[in-house]
Each structure stands twice: as C-alpha cells, then as structure tokens.
mmCIF file of C-alpha atoms in Angstrom:
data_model
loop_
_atom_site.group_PDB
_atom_site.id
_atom_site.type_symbol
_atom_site.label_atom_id
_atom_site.label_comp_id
_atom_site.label_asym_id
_atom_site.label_seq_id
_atom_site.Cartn_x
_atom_site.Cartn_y
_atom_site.Cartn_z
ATOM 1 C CA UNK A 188 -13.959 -20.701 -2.653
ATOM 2 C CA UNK A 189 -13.648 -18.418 -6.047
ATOM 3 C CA UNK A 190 -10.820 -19.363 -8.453
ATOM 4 C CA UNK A 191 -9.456 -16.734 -11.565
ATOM 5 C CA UNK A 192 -7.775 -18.114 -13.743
ATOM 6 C CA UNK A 193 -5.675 -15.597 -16.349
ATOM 7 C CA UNK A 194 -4.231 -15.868 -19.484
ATOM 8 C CA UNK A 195 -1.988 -15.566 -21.154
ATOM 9 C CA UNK A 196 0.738 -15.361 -18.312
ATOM 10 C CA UNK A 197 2.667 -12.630 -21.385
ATOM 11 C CA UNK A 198 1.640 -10.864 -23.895
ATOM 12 C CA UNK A 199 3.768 -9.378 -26.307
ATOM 13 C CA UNK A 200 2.537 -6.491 -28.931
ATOM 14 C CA UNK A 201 3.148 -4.153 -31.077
ATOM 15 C CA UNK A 202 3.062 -0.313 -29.723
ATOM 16 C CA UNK A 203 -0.291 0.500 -31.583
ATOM 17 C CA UNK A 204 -1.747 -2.366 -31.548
ATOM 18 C CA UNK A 205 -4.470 -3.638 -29.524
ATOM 19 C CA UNK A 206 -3.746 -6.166 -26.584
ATOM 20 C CA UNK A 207 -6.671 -8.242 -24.630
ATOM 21 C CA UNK A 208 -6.689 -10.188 -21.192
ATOM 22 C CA UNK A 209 -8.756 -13.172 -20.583
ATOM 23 C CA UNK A 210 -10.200 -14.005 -17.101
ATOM 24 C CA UNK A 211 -12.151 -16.871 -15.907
ATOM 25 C CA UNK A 212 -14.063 -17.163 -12.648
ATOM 26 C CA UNK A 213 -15.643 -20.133 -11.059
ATOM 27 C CA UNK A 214 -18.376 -18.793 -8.678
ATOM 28 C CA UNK A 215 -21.171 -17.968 -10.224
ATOM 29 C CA UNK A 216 -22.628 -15.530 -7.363
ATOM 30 C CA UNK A 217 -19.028 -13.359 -7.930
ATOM 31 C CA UNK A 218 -20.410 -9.624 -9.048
ATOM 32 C CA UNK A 219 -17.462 -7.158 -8.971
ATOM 33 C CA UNK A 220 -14.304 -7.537 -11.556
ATOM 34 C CA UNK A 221 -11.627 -5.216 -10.844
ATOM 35 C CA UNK A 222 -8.592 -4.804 -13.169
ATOM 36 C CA UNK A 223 -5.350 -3.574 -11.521
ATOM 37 C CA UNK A 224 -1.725 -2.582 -13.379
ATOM 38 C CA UNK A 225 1.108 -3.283 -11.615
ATOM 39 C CA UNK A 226 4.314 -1.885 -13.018
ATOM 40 C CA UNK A 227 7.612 -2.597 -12.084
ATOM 41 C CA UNK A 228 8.739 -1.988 -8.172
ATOM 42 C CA UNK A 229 5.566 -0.021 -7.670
ATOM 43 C CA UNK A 230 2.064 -0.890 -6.118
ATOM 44 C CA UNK A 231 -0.738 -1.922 -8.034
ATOM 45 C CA UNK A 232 -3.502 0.380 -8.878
ATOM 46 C CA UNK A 233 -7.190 -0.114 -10.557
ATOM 47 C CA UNK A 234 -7.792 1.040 -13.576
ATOM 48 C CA UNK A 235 -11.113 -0.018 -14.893
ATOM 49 C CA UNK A 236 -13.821 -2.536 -12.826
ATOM 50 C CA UNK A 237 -17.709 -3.475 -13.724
ATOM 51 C CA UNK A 238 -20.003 -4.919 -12.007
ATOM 52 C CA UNK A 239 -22.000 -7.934 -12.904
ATOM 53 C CA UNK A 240 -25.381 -5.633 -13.811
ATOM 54 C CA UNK A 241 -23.394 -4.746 -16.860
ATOM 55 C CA UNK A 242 -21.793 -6.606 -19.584
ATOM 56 C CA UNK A 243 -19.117 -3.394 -20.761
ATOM 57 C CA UNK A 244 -17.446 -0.773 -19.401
ATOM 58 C CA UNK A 245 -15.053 1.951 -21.446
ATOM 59 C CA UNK A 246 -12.842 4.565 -20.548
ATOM 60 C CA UNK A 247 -11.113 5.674 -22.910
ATOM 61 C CA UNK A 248 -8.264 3.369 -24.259
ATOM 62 C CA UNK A 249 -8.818 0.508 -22.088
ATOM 63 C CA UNK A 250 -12.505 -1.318 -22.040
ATOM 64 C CA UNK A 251 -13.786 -4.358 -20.102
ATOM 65 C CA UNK A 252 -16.227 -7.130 -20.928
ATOM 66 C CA UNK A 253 -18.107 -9.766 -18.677
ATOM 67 C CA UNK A 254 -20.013 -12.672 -20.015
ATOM 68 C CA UNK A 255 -21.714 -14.196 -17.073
ATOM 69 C CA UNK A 256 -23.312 -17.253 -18.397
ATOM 70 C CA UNK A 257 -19.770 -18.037 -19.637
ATOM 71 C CA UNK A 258 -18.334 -16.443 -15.914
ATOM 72 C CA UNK A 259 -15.554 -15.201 -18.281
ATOM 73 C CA UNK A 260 -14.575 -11.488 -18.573
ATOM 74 C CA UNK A 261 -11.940 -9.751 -20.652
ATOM 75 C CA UNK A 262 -9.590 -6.596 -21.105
ATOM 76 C CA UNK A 263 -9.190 -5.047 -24.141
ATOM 77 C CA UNK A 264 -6.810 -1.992 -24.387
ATOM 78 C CA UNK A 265 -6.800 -0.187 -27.716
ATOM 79 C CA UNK A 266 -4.043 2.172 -29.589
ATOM 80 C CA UNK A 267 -1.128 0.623 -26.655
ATOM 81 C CA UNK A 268 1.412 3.028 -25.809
ATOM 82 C CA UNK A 269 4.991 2.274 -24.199
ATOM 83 C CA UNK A 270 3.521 3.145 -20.923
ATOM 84 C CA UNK A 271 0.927 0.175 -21.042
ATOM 85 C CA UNK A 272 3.711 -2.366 -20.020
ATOM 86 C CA UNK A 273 3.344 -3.393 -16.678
ATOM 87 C CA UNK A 274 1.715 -6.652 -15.350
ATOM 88 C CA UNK A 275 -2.038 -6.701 -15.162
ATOM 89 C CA UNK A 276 -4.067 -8.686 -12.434
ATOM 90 C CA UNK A 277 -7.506 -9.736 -12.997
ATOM 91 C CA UNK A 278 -9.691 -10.261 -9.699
ATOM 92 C CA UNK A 279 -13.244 -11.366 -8.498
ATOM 93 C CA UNK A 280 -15.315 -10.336 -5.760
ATOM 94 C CA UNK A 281 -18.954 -12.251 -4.133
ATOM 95 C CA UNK A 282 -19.465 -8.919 -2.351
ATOM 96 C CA UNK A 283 -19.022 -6.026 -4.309
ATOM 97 C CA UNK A 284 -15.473 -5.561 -3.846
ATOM 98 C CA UNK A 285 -16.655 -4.760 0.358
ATOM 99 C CA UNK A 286 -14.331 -7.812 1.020
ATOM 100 C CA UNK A 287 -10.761 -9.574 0.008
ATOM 101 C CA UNK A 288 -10.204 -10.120 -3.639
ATOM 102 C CA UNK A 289 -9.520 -13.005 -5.235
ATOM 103 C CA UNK A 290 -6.691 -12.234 -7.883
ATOM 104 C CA UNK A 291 -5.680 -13.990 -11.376
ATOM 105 C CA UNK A 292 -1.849 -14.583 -11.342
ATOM 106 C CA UNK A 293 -1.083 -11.709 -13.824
ATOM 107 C CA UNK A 294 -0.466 -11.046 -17.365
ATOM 108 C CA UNK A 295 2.862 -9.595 -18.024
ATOM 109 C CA UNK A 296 2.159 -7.440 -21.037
ATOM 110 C CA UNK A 297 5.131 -6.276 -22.664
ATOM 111 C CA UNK A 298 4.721 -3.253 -25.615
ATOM 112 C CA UNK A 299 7.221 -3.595 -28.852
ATOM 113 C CA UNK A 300 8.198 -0.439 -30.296
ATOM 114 C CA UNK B 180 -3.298 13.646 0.478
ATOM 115 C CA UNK B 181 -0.995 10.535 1.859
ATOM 116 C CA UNK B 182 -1.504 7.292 -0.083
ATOM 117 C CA UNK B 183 -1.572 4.175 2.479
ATOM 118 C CA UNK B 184 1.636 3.773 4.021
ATOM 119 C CA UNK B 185 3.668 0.408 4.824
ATOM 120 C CA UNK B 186 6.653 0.132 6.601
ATOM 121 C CA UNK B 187 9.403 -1.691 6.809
ATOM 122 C CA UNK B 188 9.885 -1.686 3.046
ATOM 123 C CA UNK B 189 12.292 -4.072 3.689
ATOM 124 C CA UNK B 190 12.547 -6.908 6.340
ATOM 125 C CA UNK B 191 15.026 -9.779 6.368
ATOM 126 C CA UNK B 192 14.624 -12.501 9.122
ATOM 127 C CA UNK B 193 16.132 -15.549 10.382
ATOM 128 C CA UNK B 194 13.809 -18.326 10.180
ATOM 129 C CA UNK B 195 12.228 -18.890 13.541
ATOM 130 C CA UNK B 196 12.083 -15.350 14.268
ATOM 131 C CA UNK B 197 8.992 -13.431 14.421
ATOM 132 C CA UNK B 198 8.253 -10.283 12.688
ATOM 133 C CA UNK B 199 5.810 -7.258 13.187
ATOM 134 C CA UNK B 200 4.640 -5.453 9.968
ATOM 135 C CA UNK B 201 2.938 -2.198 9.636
ATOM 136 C CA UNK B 202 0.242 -0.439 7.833
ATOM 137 C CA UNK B 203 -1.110 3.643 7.864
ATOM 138 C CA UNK B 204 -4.423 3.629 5.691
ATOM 139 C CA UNK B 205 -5.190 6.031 4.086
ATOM 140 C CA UNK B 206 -7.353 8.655 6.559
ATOM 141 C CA UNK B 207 -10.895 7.981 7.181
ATOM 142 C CA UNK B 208 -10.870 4.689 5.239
ATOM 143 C CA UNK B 209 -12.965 2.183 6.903
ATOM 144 C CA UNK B 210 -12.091 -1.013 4.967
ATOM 145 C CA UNK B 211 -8.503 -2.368 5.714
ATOM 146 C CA UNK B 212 -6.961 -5.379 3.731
ATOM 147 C CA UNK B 213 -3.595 -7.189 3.672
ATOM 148 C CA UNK B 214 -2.351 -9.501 0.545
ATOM 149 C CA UNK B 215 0.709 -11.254 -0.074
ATOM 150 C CA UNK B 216 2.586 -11.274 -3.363
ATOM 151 C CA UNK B 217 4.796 -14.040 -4.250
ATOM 152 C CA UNK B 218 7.649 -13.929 -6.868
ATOM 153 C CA UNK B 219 5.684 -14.308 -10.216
ATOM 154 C CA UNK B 220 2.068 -14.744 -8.536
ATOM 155 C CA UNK B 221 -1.091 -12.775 -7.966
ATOM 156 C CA UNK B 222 -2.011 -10.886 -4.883
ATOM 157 C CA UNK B 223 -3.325 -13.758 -1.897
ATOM 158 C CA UNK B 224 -5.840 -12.267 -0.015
ATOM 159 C CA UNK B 225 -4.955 -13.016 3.736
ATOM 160 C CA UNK B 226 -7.391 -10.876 6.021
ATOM 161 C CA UNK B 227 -9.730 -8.442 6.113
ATOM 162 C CA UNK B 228 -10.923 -5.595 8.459
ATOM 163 C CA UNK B 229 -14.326 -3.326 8.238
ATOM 164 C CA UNK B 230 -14.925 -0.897 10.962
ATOM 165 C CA UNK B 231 -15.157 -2.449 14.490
ATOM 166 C CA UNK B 232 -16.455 -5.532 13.060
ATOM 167 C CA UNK B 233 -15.040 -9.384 13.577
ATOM 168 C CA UNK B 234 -12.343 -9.556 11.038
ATOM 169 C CA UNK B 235 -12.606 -11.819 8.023
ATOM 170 C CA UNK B 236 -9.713 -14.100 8.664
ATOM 171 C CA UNK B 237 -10.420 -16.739 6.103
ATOM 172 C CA UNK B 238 -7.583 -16.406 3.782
ATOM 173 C CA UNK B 239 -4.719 -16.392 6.681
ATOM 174 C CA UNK B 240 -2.583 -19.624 5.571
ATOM 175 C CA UNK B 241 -1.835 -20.745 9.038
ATOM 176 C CA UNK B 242 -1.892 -19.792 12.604
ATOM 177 C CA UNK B 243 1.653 -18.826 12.183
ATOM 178 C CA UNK B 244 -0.405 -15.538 11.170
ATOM 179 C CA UNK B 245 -2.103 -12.565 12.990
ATOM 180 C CA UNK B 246 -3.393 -9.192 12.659
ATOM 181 C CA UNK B 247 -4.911 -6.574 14.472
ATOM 182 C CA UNK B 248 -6.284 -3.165 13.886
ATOM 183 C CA UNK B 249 -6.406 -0.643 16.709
ATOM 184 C CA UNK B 250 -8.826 2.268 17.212
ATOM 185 C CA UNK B 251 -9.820 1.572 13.503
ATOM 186 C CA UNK B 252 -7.074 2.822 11.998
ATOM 187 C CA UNK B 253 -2.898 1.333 11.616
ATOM 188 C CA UNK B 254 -2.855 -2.429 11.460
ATOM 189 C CA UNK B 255 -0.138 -4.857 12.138
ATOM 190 C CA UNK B 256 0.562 -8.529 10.666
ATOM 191 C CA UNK B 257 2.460 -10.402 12.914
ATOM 192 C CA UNK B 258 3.856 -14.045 11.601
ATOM 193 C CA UNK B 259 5.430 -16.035 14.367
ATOM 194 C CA UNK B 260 8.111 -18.679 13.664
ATOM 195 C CA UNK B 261 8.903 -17.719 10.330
ATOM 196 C CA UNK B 262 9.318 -20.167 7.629
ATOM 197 C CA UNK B 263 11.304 -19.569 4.212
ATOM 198 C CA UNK B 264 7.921 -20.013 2.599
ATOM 199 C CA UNK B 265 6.746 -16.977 3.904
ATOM 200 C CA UNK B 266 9.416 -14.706 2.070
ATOM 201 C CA UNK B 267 6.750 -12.504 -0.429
ATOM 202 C CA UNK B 268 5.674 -8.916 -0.620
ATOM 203 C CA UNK B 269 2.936 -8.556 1.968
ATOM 204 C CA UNK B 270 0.632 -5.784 0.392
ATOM 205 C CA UNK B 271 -1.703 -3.204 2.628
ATOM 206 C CA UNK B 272 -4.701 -1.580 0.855
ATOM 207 C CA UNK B 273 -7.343 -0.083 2.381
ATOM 208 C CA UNK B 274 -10.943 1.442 1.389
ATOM 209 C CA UNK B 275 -13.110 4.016 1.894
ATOM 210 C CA UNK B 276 -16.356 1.743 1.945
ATOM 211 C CA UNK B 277 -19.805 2.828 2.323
ATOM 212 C CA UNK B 278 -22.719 0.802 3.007
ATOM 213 C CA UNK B 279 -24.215 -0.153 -0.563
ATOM 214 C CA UNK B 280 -21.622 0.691 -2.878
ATOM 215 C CA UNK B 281 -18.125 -0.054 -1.619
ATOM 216 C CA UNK B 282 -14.821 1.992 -2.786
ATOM 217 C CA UNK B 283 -11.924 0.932 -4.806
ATOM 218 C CA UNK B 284 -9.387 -0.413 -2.748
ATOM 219 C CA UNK B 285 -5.652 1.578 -2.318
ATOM 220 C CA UNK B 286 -2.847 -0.171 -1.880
ATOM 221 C CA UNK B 287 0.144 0.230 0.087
ATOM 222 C CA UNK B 288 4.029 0.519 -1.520
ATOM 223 C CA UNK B 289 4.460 -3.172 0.538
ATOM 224 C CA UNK B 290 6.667 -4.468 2.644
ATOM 225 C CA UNK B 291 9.158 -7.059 1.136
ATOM 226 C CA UNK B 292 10.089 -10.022 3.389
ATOM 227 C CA UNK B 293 12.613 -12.515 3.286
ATOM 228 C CA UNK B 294 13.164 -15.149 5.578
ATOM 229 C CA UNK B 295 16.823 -16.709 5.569
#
C-alpha cells in the first residue's frame, strides 16, 4: 500500500519568514495531495491540495509543489503569521481523494515572534 | 450549516469492554470516512463508506473493529474487546463526492478514547 513520509517532524521559524514541508510518497499511480492544518484541540481542515495534472498550486500565502518523477511534493507558506502554528499533515490519494487518505505523521510548525 | 458531528467527545473504557461511537455527516454528503489519531501520529485511515456501496474496509486493524452506516447517513464504529492499544482520537469526516471530481473531505471534532 502507499507510504508518506514527512519531514521535518518540527519546524521552528521566525514570524515573517517563510516555512516549507517536505512529503514523500511511494506509489507512483497516487494523484491527489491534500494538505490539512491541525491546530491544537481542534479538527483538522484542508487548506490547499493539487492534483497530479499539475506541478503548483497558490493561494495566496501558502503554495504547493509536486514533482512526480521524484513522487515528492512540498509546502511552502510565505510571510508566516502567529496564526500559522498548528501541526500540518501531508496525505496521498490513488483515487482522487474519492477514498481513505493515506496521511504523513505531521509537521509541528511552531512561529517565533 | 452543521459541520459533521461526533459524539461521545469523550469515552473512557475498561479494557474488555466494548464501545459504540458515533458520527452525523454533514447533510447530503455521500462519502463517509473514519480515521484514528494516535498521540503524536498522523490520521490512520480505518474504513470507508460511498453511497450504498460495499464499504472499503481495508485499513480496519483487526476484527476487533466494525462499522456500519444506515440509510446512508450516521455511522457507528464499534470495537469489541477493547485493548489499551486502541486508546486514540477516532476522527469522522465525510464528503460530498460526485462522480468525476470528488469533494474535500470534512472532518468531525472526534471522539477521544481511552481504554484503562
């Protein structure tokens, strides 16, 4: 079955700076690549996802990257804000997202004023 | 409108006992999920229901573990014979999928179980 692998596990930065999340997948035939935030006590939610007929997506701050040779895709959130620490999930999908996810373990990112 | 609802929020068992755990998706959603959430892990996906088709069970970790959806709409995990291992947040999320293009999925606030 599909593994994600995530990293790093926390990410500490600089309110302002930029802050990026690496995923890895291992099957190859994996086309959806949600991103979900998860912040403290409360349910996660998505905020960004692409599909493998693109290679980025960008809304606003936050932007997402897939390199499919490499089965590797990335977060990048720009200009971070106090309110972008929370723990961020990485996830996979063979079927468009029309079945269960298979999640990374999470990057903690933390936001220094 | 309402969000996907879970209840208990919180359950605490003895092990051995078996538990019943709800879900409310959100109205008109087709797609029903549940994950679990371990302390310090990613979501496990554990089952998956579409409509009044066979549900995808594959991710269920042992027969210890059911779930059922009736008339399409509330679902219910049921684990039998708890084990401390199961203690996790057990996550609902449902979908509004259409055929081609399916829908972000929703999740529920969870239900937090601990098994003594």
């Amino acid at each position: 079955g599909e593994n994600v692998e995530q990293h790093p596990s926390t990410l500490s930065v600089q309110e302002g700076d930029s802050a990026v999340i690496k995923c890895t997948y291992s099957d190859s035939a994996s086309n959806y690549f949600p991103w979900y935030k998860q912040e403290l006590g409360k349910r996660p939610q998505l905020i960004i996802d692409i599909r493998s007929n693109v290679g980025e997506k960008k809304d606003q701050r936050i932007a997402v990257t897939l390199n499919k040779t490499a089965k590797h895709f990335s977060l990048h959130i720009t200009e971070t804000q106090p309110e972008d620490s929370a723990v961020y999930f990485c996830a996979a999908s063979t079927r468009g997202g029309a079945d269960g996810l298979t999640f990374g373990k999470g990057t903690h990112l933390i936001i220094q004023p | 409108g309402a969000g996907v609802s879970q209840s208990p929020s919180n359950k605490v068992t003895e092990k051995g006992k078996d538990v019943e755990l709800r879900c409310d998706p959100i109205s008109g959603h087709t797609a029903l999920y549940w994950y679990r959430q371990s302390l310090g892990q990613g979501l496990e996906f554990l089952i998956y229901f579409q409509g009044n088709s066979a549900p995808d069970k594959s991710g269920l970790p042992s027969d210890r573990f059911s779930a059922e959806r009736t008339g399409g709409s509330v679902s219910t995990l049921t684990i039998q014979r708890t084990q401390q291992e199961d203690s996790a947040v057990y996550l609902c999320a449902s979908s509004p999928r259409t055929s081609g293009r399916p829908g972000e999925q929703f999740f529920g606030p969870g239900t937090r179980l601990t098994v003594l």
